[in-house]
Amino acid sequence: RIFTKKLIVYAPGYSLKASSRLKKILNTDYTELSRFFIKMRKKYRMDIELTTDMLIPLAFSPQGIMMETFYSNFKHVIWPTAEAGFGRAQKIIEGLNPFVPNEHHVLKVKNKTYKGNIICAGLLMVEDYRMALKKAVKEFDKRKIKIDLIILPQVSFDRYGDDLKGENFSVLSKELNIPVWVRN
């Protein structure tokens, strides 16, 4: 008999410091894990929240922000996104692109800080964004597209704009000479 209405499951994660034995044990196909928990929700008739659920729709409605960027005169906006939400965020933003007068691009950011199988935005550091953005901005420049705004996910930063290592997102604006917004 189950005595709870909600269960929160943290997907197994490991960093670059994990032993190869532990990496083998914790190696996870997140999509397969999501499918498993779909079955378990029905079977046990309870709310089971998987923290890195790859199949659940994102609670992400960027159209207002997209219009705000247009009214603020930005032409090419880039949305760096963690691996866990990349495909779903890209689908949402690309689906809305025809309905806003400016262009929005989604960038997948790999976690180079912790490496391993860490794929969530909450553990991305300014350094991870820095590496991905420098490369992406160069690629867009080659295609004659000038990125003029970066929108980072709020979950990567505390209320002061610092990541878990204490580096503030604002350094990216200075280094790349591009304005940076942090939004949900």
mmCIF file with all atom_site columns, C-alpha atoms in Angstrom:
data_model
loop_
_atom_site.group_PDB
_atom_site.id
_atom_site.type_symbol
_atom_site.label_atom_id
_atom_site.label_alt_id
_atom_site.label_comp_id
_atom_site.label_asym_id
_atom_site.label_entity_id
_atom_site.label_seq_id
_atom_site.pdbx_PDB_ins_code
_atom_site.Cartn_x
_atom_site.Cartn_y
_atom_site.Cartn_z
_atom_site.occupancy
_atom_site.B_iso_or_equiv
_atom_site.pdbx_formal_charge
_atom_site.auth_seq_id
_atom_site.auth_comp_id
_atom_site.auth_asym_id
_atom_site.auth_atom_id
_atom_site.pdbx_PDB_model_num
ATOM 1   C CA . ARG A 1 1   ? 0.000  0.000  0.000   1.00 0.00 ? 1   ARG A CA 1
ATOM 2   C CA . ILE A 1 2   ? 1.311  3.460  -0.943  1.00 0.00 ? 2   ILE A CA 1
ATOM 3   C CA . PHE A 1 3   ? 0.853  6.302  1.554   1.00 0.00 ? 3   PHE A CA 1
ATOM 4   C CA . THR A 1 4   ? 1.986  9.272  -0.493  1.00 0.00 ? 4   THR A CA 1
ATOM 5   C CA . LYS A 1 5   ? 0.424  11.239 -3.322  1.00 0.00 ? 5   LYS A CA 1
ATOM 6   C CA . LYS A 1 6   ? 3.658  12.488 -4.854  1.00 0.00 ? 6   LYS A CA 1
ATOM 7   C CA . LEU A 1 7   ? 7.094  11.017 -5.387  1.00 0.00 ? 7   LEU A CA 1
ATOM 8   C CA . ILE A 1 8   ? 10.037 13.041 -6.722  1.00 0.00 ? 8   ILE A CA 1
ATOM 9   C CA . VAL A 1 9   ? 12.737 10.985 -8.430  1.00 0.00 ? 9   VAL A CA 1
ATOM 10  C CA . TYR A 1 10  ? 16.160 12.419 -9.157  1.00 0.00 ? 10  TYR A CA 1
ATOM 11  C CA . ALA A 1 11  ? 17.676 10.767 -12.189 1.00 0.00 ? 11  ALA A CA 1
ATOM 12  C CA . PRO A 1 12  ? 21.052 9.172  -11.499 1.00 0.00 ? 12  PRO A CA 1
ATOM 13  C CA . GLY A 1 13  ? 23.842 11.545 -12.361 1.00 0.00 ? 13  GLY A CA 1
ATOM 14  C CA . TYR A 1 14  ? 27.614 11.469 -12.296 1.00 0.00 ? 14  TYR A CA 1
ATOM 15  C CA . SER A 1 15  ? 30.403 13.931 -12.976 1.00 0.00 ? 15  SER A CA 1
ATOM 16  C CA . LEU A 1 16  ? 33.806 13.524 -14.563 1.00 0.00 ? 16  LEU A CA 1
ATOM 17  C CA . LYS A 1 17  ? 35.162 12.524 -11.129 1.00 0.00 ? 17  LYS A CA 1
ATOM 18  C CA . ALA A 1 18  ? 33.074 9.325  -10.976 1.00 0.00 ? 18  ALA A CA 1
ATOM 19  C CA . SER A 1 19  ? 34.832 5.991  -11.282 1.00 0.00 ? 19  SER A CA 1
ATOM 20  C CA . SER A 1 20  ? 34.308 4.020  -14.484 1.00 0.00 ? 20  SER A CA 1
ATOM 21  C CA . ARG A 1 21  ? 32.477 1.367  -12.441 1.00 0.00 ? 21  ARG A CA 1
ATOM 22  C CA . LEU A 1 22  ? 30.044 3.978  -11.076 1.00 0.00 ? 22  LEU A CA 1
ATOM 23  C CA . LYS A 1 23  ? 29.604 5.518  -14.551 1.00 0.00 ? 23  LYS A CA 1
ATOM 24  C CA . LYS A 1 24  ? 28.643 2.101  -15.902 1.00 0.00 ? 24  LYS A CA 1
ATOM 25  C CA . ILE A 1 25  ? 26.097 1.588  -13.106 1.00 0.00 ? 25  ILE A CA 1
ATOM 26  C CA . LEU A 1 26  ? 24.586 5.083  -13.473 1.00 0.00 ? 26  LEU A CA 1
ATOM 27  C CA . ASN A 1 27  ? 24.612 5.265  -17.269 1.00 0.00 ? 27  ASN A CA 1
ATOM 28  C CA . THR A 1 28  ? 21.013 6.163  -18.073 1.00 0.00 ? 28  THR A CA 1
ATOM 29  C CA . ASP A 1 29  ? 18.902 6.564  -21.175 1.00 0.00 ? 29  ASP A CA 1
ATOM 30  C CA . TYR A 1 30  ? 16.766 9.472  -19.961 1.00 0.00 ? 30  TYR A CA 1
ATOM 31  C CA . THR A 1 31  ? 14.070 8.926  -22.574 1.00 0.00 ? 31  THR A CA 1
ATOM 32  C CA . GLU A 1 32  ? 13.738 5.275  -21.604 1.00 0.00 ? 32  GLU A CA 1
ATOM 33  C CA . LEU A 1 33  ? 13.603 6.299  -17.937 1.00 0.00 ? 33  LEU A CA 1
ATOM 34  C CA . SER A 1 34  ? 10.818 8.786  -18.768 1.00 0.00 ? 34  SER A CA 1
ATOM 35  C CA . ARG A 1 35  ? 8.834  6.039  -20.522 1.00 0.00 ? 35  ARG A CA 1
ATOM 36  C CA . PHE A 1 36  ? 9.257  3.773  -17.478 1.00 0.00 ? 36  PHE A CA 1
ATOM 37  C CA . PHE A 1 37  ? 7.826  6.431  -15.157 1.00 0.00 ? 37  PHE A CA 1
ATOM 38  C CA . ILE A 1 38  ? 4.856  6.998  -17.488 1.00 0.00 ? 38  ILE A CA 1
ATOM 39  C CA . LYS A 1 39  ? 3.948  3.362  -16.857 1.00 0.00 ? 39  LYS A CA 1
ATOM 40  C CA . MET A 1 40  ? 4.596  3.637  -13.104 1.00 0.00 ? 40  MET A CA 1
ATOM 41  C CA . ARG A 1 41  ? 2.305  6.688  -12.752 1.00 0.00 ? 41  ARG A CA 1
ATOM 42  C CA . LYS A 1 42  ? -0.544 4.696  -14.234 1.00 0.00 ? 42  LYS A CA 1
ATOM 43  C CA . LYS A 1 43  ? 0.270  1.468  -12.450 1.00 0.00 ? 43  LYS A CA 1
ATOM 44  C CA . TYR A 1 44  ? 0.519  3.012  -8.972  1.00 0.00 ? 44  TYR A CA 1
ATOM 45  C CA . ARG A 1 45  ? -1.971 5.832  -9.653  1.00 0.00 ? 45  ARG A CA 1
ATOM 46  C CA . MET A 1 46  ? 0.252  8.516  -8.164  1.00 0.00 ? 46  MET A CA 1
ATOM 47  C CA . ASP A 1 47  ? 2.108  11.667 -9.129  1.00 0.00 ? 47  ASP A CA 1
ATOM 48  C CA . ILE A 1 48  ? 5.697  10.682 -9.877  1.00 0.00 ? 48  ILE A CA 1
ATOM 49  C CA . GLU A 1 49  ? 7.930  13.583 -10.889 1.00 0.00 ? 49  GLU A CA 1
ATOM 50  C CA . LEU A 1 50  ? 11.152 12.706 -12.682 1.00 0.00 ? 50  LEU A CA 1
ATOM 51  C CA . THR A 1 51  ? 13.469 15.707 -12.414 1.00 0.00 ? 51  THR A CA 1
ATOM 52  C CA . THR A 1 52  ? 14.952 15.229 -15.899 1.00 0.00 ? 52  THR A CA 1
ATOM 53  C CA . ASP A 1 53  ? 11.835 13.966 -17.653 1.00 0.00 ? 53  ASP A CA 1
ATOM 54  C CA . MET A 1 54  ? 12.675 14.127 -21.350 1.00 0.00 ? 54  MET A CA 1
ATOM 55  C CA . LEU A 1 55  ? 9.115  13.504 -22.528 1.00 0.00 ? 55  LEU A CA 1
ATOM 56  C CA . ILE A 1 56  ? 7.056  15.894 -20.408 1.00 0.00 ? 56  ILE A CA 1
ATOM 57  C CA . PRO A 1 57  ? 6.083  19.097 -22.227 1.00 0.00 ? 57  PRO A CA 1
ATOM 58  C CA . LEU A 1 58  ? 8.080  22.124 -21.135 1.00 0.00 ? 58  LEU A CA 1
ATOM 59  C CA . ALA A 1 59  ? 6.276  24.747 -19.063 1.00 0.00 ? 59  ALA A CA 1
ATOM 60  C CA . PHE A 1 60  ? 7.776  27.374 -21.318 1.00 0.00 ? 60  PHE A CA 1
ATOM 61  C CA . SER A 1 61  ? 5.838  30.145 -23.074 1.00 0.00 ? 61  SER A CA 1
ATOM 62  C CA . PRO A 1 62  ? 8.412  32.475 -24.614 1.00 0.00 ? 62  PRO A CA 1
ATOM 63  C CA . GLN A 1 63  ? 6.153  34.413 -27.000 1.00 0.00 ? 63  GLN A CA 1
ATOM 64  C CA . GLY A 1 64  ? 5.897  37.431 -24.678 1.00 0.00 ? 64  GLY A CA 1
ATOM 65  C CA . ILE A 1 65  ? 9.669  37.575 -24.273 1.00 0.00 ? 65  ILE A CA 1
ATOM 66  C CA . MET A 1 66  ? 10.117 37.102 -28.004 1.00 0.00 ? 66  MET A CA 1
ATOM 67  C CA . MET A 1 67  ? 7.888  40.127 -28.677 1.00 0.00 ? 67  MET A CA 1
ATOM 68  C CA . GLU A 1 68  ? 9.691  42.094 -25.947 1.00 0.00 ? 68  GLU A CA 1
ATOM 69  C CA . THR A 1 69  ? 12.965 41.477 -27.798 1.00 0.00 ? 69  THR A CA 1
ATOM 70  C CA . PHE A 1 70  ? 11.413 42.816 -31.003 1.00 0.00 ? 70  PHE A CA 1
ATOM 71  C CA . TYR A 1 71  ? 10.085 45.948 -29.291 1.00 0.00 ? 71  TYR A CA 1
ATOM 72  C CA . SER A 1 72  ? 13.569 46.425 -27.819 1.00 0.00 ? 72  SER A CA 1
ATOM 73  C CA . ASN A 1 73  ? 14.966 46.410 -31.395 1.00 0.00 ? 73  ASN A CA 1
ATOM 74  C CA . PHE A 1 74  ? 16.837 43.093 -31.292 1.00 0.00 ? 74  PHE A CA 1
ATOM 75  C CA . LYS A 1 75  ? 16.992 41.265 -34.627 1.00 0.00 ? 75  LYS A CA 1
ATOM 76  C CA . HIS A 1 76  ? 18.753 37.961 -33.882 1.00 0.00 ? 76  HIS A CA 1
ATOM 77  C CA . VAL A 1 77  ? 18.286 36.450 -30.447 1.00 0.00 ? 77  VAL A CA 1
ATOM 78  C CA . ILE A 1 78  ? 19.958 33.293 -29.183 1.00 0.00 ? 78  ILE A CA 1
ATOM 79  C CA . TRP A 1 79  ? 18.525 31.100 -26.414 1.00 0.00 ? 79  TRP A CA 1
ATOM 80  C CA . PRO A 1 80  ? 21.250 28.854 -24.901 1.00 0.00 ? 80  PRO A CA 1
ATOM 81  C CA . THR A 1 81  ? 19.563 25.767 -23.461 1.00 0.00 ? 81  THR A CA 1
ATOM 82  C CA . ALA A 1 82  ? 20.711 22.712 -21.519 1.00 0.00 ? 82  ALA A CA 1
ATOM 83  C CA . GLU A 1 83  ? 20.659 19.324 -23.210 1.00 0.00 ? 83  GLU A CA 1
ATOM 84  C CA . ALA A 1 84  ? 17.652 18.143 -21.178 1.00 0.00 ? 84  ALA A CA 1
ATOM 85  C CA . GLY A 1 85  ? 15.357 20.820 -22.581 1.00 0.00 ? 85  GLY A CA 1
ATOM 86  C CA . PHE A 1 86  ? 17.001 21.581 -25.909 1.00 0.00 ? 86  PHE A CA 1
ATOM 87  C CA . GLY A 1 87  ? 14.785 19.601 -28.292 1.00 0.00 ? 87  GLY A CA 1
ATOM 88  C CA . ARG A 1 88  ? 11.557 20.708 -26.659 1.00 0.00 ? 88  ARG A CA 1
ATOM 89  C CA . ALA A 1 89  ? 12.646 24.366 -26.332 1.00 0.00 ? 89  ALA A CA 1
ATOM 90  C CA . GLN A 1 90  ? 13.803 24.388 -29.938 1.00 0.00 ? 90  GLN A CA 1
ATOM 91  C CA . LYS A 1 91  ? 10.444 23.037 -31.097 1.00 0.00 ? 91  LYS A CA 1
ATOM 92  C CA . ILE A 1 92  ? 8.566  25.731 -29.135 1.00 0.00 ? 92  ILE A CA 1
ATOM 93  C CA . ILE A 1 93  ? 10.754 28.643 -30.253 1.00 0.00 ? 93  ILE A CA 1
ATOM 94  C CA . GLU A 1 94  ? 10.935 27.520 -33.879 1.00 0.00 ? 94  GLU A CA 1
ATOM 95  C CA . GLY A 1 95  ? 7.154  27.074 -33.822 1.00 0.00 ? 95  GLY A CA 1
ATOM 96  C CA . LEU A 1 96  ? 6.720  30.672 -32.655 1.00 0.00 ? 96  LEU A CA 1
ATOM 97  C CA . ASN A 1 97  ? 9.396  32.190 -34.943 1.00 0.00 ? 97  ASN A CA 1
ATOM 98  C CA . PRO A 1 98  ? 6.944  32.837 -37.827 1.00 0.00 ? 98  PRO A CA 1
ATOM 99  C CA . PHE A 1 99  ? 4.715  34.842 -35.477 1.00 0.00 ? 99  PHE A CA 1
ATOM 100 C CA . VAL A 1 100 ? 7.330  37.359 -34.322 1.00 0.00 ? 100 VAL A CA 1
ATOM 101 C CA . PRO A 1 101 ? 9.071  39.911 -36.565 1.00 0.00 ? 101 PRO A CA 1
ATOM 102 C CA . ASN A 1 102 ? 12.624 39.067 -35.450 1.00 0.00 ? 102 ASN A CA 1
ATOM 103 C CA . GLU A 1 103 ? 14.635 35.801 -35.502 1.00 0.00 ? 103 GLU A CA 1
ATOM 104 C CA . HIS A 1 104 ? 15.220 33.476 -32.561 1.00 0.00 ? 104 HIS A CA 1
ATOM 105 C CA . HIS A 1 105 ? 17.790 30.677 -32.441 1.00 0.00 ? 105 HIS A CA 1
ATOM 106 C CA . VAL A 1 106 ? 18.212 27.906 -29.872 1.00 0.00 ? 106 VAL A CA 1
ATOM 107 C CA . LEU A 1 107 ? 21.666 26.707 -28.824 1.00 0.00 ? 107 LEU A CA 1
ATOM 108 C CA . LYS A 1 108 ? 22.383 23.419 -27.058 1.00 0.00 ? 108 LYS A CA 1
ATOM 109 C CA . VAL A 1 109 ? 24.865 23.914 -24.197 1.00 0.00 ? 109 VAL A CA 1
ATOM 110 C CA . LYS A 1 110 ? 26.783 20.901 -22.931 1.00 0.00 ? 110 LYS A CA 1
ATOM 111 C CA . ASN A 1 111 ? 27.873 20.794 -19.320 1.00 0.00 ? 111 ASN A CA 1
ATOM 112 C CA . LYS A 1 112 ? 31.668 20.933 -19.603 1.00 0.00 ? 112 LYS A CA 1
ATOM 113 C CA . THR A 1 113 ? 32.073 21.839 -15.921 1.00 0.00 ? 113 THR A CA 1
ATOM 114 C CA . TYR A 1 114 ? 30.813 18.580 -14.452 1.00 0.00 ? 114 TYR A CA 1
ATOM 115 C CA . LYS A 1 115 ? 30.794 16.527 -17.667 1.00 0.00 ? 115 LYS A CA 1
ATOM 116 C CA . GLY A 1 116 ? 29.523 13.021 -17.064 1.00 0.00 ? 116 GLY A CA 1
ATOM 117 C CA . ASN A 1 117 ? 25.809 12.721 -17.764 1.00 0.00 ? 117 ASN A CA 1
ATOM 118 C CA . ILE A 1 118 ? 24.785 16.081 -16.274 1.00 0.00 ? 118 ILE A CA 1
ATOM 119 C CA . ILE A 1 119 ? 22.254 17.587 -18.699 1.00 0.00 ? 119 ILE A CA 1
ATOM 120 C CA . CYS A 1 120 ? 20.105 20.032 -16.671 1.00 0.00 ? 120 CYS A CA 1
ATOM 121 C CA . ALA A 1 121 ? 20.240 23.829 -16.860 1.00 0.00 ? 121 ALA A CA 1
ATOM 122 C CA . GLY A 1 122 ? 20.456 24.231 -13.083 1.00 0.00 ? 122 GLY A CA 1
ATOM 123 C CA . LEU A 1 123 ? 24.006 22.864 -13.170 1.00 0.00 ? 123 LEU A CA 1
ATOM 124 C CA . LEU A 1 124 ? 25.267 24.873 -16.134 1.00 0.00 ? 124 LEU A CA 1
ATOM 125 C CA . MET A 1 125 ? 27.948 27.395 -15.219 1.00 0.00 ? 125 MET A CA 1
ATOM 126 C CA . VAL A 1 126 ? 28.863 30.696 -16.843 1.00 0.00 ? 126 VAL A CA 1
ATOM 127 C CA . GLU A 1 127 ? 31.914 28.907 -18.253 1.00 0.00 ? 127 GLU A CA 1
ATOM 128 C CA . ASP A 1 128 ? 29.683 26.362 -20.031 1.00 0.00 ? 128 ASP A CA 1
ATOM 129 C CA . TYR A 1 129 ? 27.651 29.187 -21.583 1.00 0.00 ? 129 TYR A CA 1
ATOM 130 C CA . ARG A 1 130 ? 30.854 31.083 -22.454 1.00 0.00 ? 130 ARG A CA 1
ATOM 131 C CA . MET A 1 131 ? 32.320 28.177 -24.431 1.00 0.00 ? 131 MET A CA 1
ATOM 132 C CA . ALA A 1 132 ? 29.092 27.406 -26.309 1.00 0.00 ? 132 ALA A CA 1
ATOM 133 C CA . LEU A 1 133 ? 28.290 31.053 -27.053 1.00 0.00 ? 133 LEU A CA 1
ATOM 134 C CA . LYS A 1 134 ? 31.757 32.005 -28.330 1.00 0.00 ? 134 LYS A CA 1
ATOM 135 C CA . LYS A 1 135 ? 31.621 29.127 -30.804 1.00 0.00 ? 135 LYS A CA 1
ATOM 136 C CA . ALA A 1 136 ? 28.012 29.839 -31.838 1.00 0.00 ? 136 ALA A CA 1
ATOM 137 C CA . VAL A 1 137 ? 28.539 33.576 -32.316 1.00 0.00 ? 137 VAL A CA 1
ATOM 138 C CA . LYS A 1 138 ? 31.495 32.844 -34.642 1.00 0.00 ? 138 LYS A CA 1
ATOM 139 C CA . GLU A 1 139 ? 29.373 30.373 -36.628 1.00 0.00 ? 139 GLU A CA 1
ATOM 140 C CA . PHE A 1 140 ? 26.534 32.885 -36.976 1.00 0.00 ? 140 PHE A CA 1
ATOM 141 C CA . ASP A 1 141 ? 29.021 35.597 -38.015 1.00 0.00 ? 141 ASP A CA 1
ATOM 142 C CA . LYS A 1 142 ? 30.240 33.303 -40.823 1.00 0.00 ? 142 LYS A CA 1
ATOM 143 C CA . ARG A 1 143 ? 26.623 33.072 -42.029 1.00 0.00 ? 143 ARG A CA 1
ATOM 144 C CA . LYS A 1 144 ? 26.350 36.909 -41.875 1.00 0.00 ? 144 LYS A CA 1
ATOM 145 C CA . ILE A 1 145 ? 23.981 36.747 -38.888 1.00 0.00 ? 145 ILE A CA 1
ATOM 146 C CA . LYS A 1 146 ? 24.820 39.103 -36.037 1.00 0.00 ? 146 LYS A CA 1
ATOM 147 C CA . ILE A 1 147 ? 23.516 37.822 -32.711 1.00 0.00 ? 147 ILE A CA 1
ATOM 148 C CA . ASP A 1 148 ? 22.457 40.935 -30.792 1.00 0.00 ? 148 ASP A CA 1
ATOM 149 C CA . LEU A 1 149 ? 20.863 39.423 -27.660 1.00 0.00 ? 149 LEU A CA 1
ATOM 150 C CA . ILE A 1 150 ? 21.419 36.358 -25.482 1.00 0.00 ? 150 ILE A CA 1
ATOM 151 C CA . ILE A 1 151 ? 18.647 35.005 -23.240 1.00 0.00 ? 151 ILE A CA 1
ATOM 152 C CA . LEU A 1 152 ? 19.844 32.668 -20.492 1.00 0.00 ? 152 LEU A CA 1
ATOM 153 C CA . PRO A 1 153 ? 17.582 30.424 -18.367 1.00 0.00 ? 153 PRO A CA 1
ATOM 154 C CA . GLN A 1 154 ? 16.977 31.775 -14.853 1.00 0.00 ? 154 GLN A CA 1
ATOM 155 C CA . VAL A 1 155 ? 17.423 28.345 -13.273 1.00 0.00 ? 155 VAL A CA 1
ATOM 156 C CA . SER A 1 156 ? 21.198 28.512 -13.838 1.00 0.00 ? 156 SER A CA 1
ATOM 157 C CA . PHE A 1 157 ? 21.587 31.478 -11.495 1.00 0.00 ? 157 PHE A CA 1
ATOM 158 C CA . ASP A 1 158 ? 20.704 32.663 -8.019  1.00 0.00 ? 158 ASP A CA 1
ATOM 159 C CA . ARG A 1 159 ? 18.787 35.883 -7.408  1.00 0.00 ? 159 ARG A CA 1
ATOM 160 C CA . TYR A 1 160 ? 21.998 37.910 -7.811  1.00 0.00 ? 160 TYR A CA 1
ATOM 161 C CA . GLY A 1 161 ? 22.832 36.344 -11.170 1.00 0.00 ? 161 GLY A CA 1
ATOM 162 C CA . ASP A 1 162 ? 25.630 34.112 -9.892  1.00 0.00 ? 162 ASP A CA 1
ATOM 163 C CA . ASP A 1 163 ? 26.099 30.490 -10.937 1.00 0.00 ? 163 ASP A CA 1
ATOM 164 C CA . LEU A 1 164 ? 26.992 27.752 -8.433  1.00 0.00 ? 164 LEU A CA 1
ATOM 165 C CA . LYS A 1 165 ? 30.671 28.707 -8.647  1.00 0.00 ? 165 LYS A CA 1
ATOM 166 C CA . GLY A 1 166 ? 29.910 32.358 -7.900  1.00 0.00 ? 166 GLY A CA 1
ATOM 167 C CA . GLU A 1 167 ? 30.494 33.759 -11.381 1.00 0.00 ? 167 GLU A CA 1
ATOM 168 C CA . ASN A 1 168 ? 27.924 36.320 -12.518 1.00 0.00 ? 168 ASN A CA 1
ATOM 169 C CA . PHE A 1 169 ? 26.238 35.979 -15.903 1.00 0.00 ? 169 PHE A CA 1
ATOM 170 C CA . SER A 1 170 ? 26.910 39.674 -16.645 1.00 0.00 ? 170 SER A CA 1
ATOM 171 C CA . VAL A 1 171 ? 30.540 38.900 -17.549 1.00 0.00 ? 171 VAL A CA 1
ATOM 172 C CA . LEU A 1 172 ? 29.265 37.256 -20.724 1.00 0.00 ? 172 LEU A CA 1
ATOM 173 C CA . SER A 1 173 ? 27.820 40.536 -21.961 1.00 0.00 ? 173 SER A CA 1
ATOM 174 C CA . LYS A 1 174 ? 31.173 42.271 -21.452 1.00 0.00 ? 174 LYS A CA 1
ATOM 175 C CA . GLU A 1 175 ? 33.199 39.451 -23.015 1.00 0.00 ? 175 GLU A CA 1
ATOM 176 C CA . LEU A 1 176 ? 30.970 38.926 -26.056 1.00 0.00 ? 176 LEU A CA 1
ATOM 177 C CA . ASN A 1 177 ? 29.866 42.558 -26.394 1.00 0.00 ? 177 ASN A CA 1
ATOM 178 C CA . ILE A 1 178 ? 26.250 41.366 -26.610 1.00 0.00 ? 178 ILE A CA 1
ATOM 179 C CA . PRO A 1 179 ? 23.463 42.188 -24.136 1.00 0.00 ? 179 PRO A CA 1
ATOM 180 C CA . VAL A 1 180 ? 22.374 39.282 -21.923 1.00 0.00 ? 180 VAL A CA 1
ATOM 181 C CA . TRP A 1 181 ? 18.962 38.789 -20.352 1.00 0.00 ? 181 TRP A CA 1
ATOM 182 C CA . VAL A 1 182 ? 18.039 36.129 -17.814 1.00 0.00 ? 182 VAL A CA 1
ATOM 183 C CA . ARG A 1 183 ? 14.432 34.912 -18.085 1.00 0.00 ? 183 ARG A CA 1
ATOM 184 C CA . ASN A 1 184 ? 12.235 31.990 -17.040 1.00 0.00 ? 184 ASN A CA 1
#
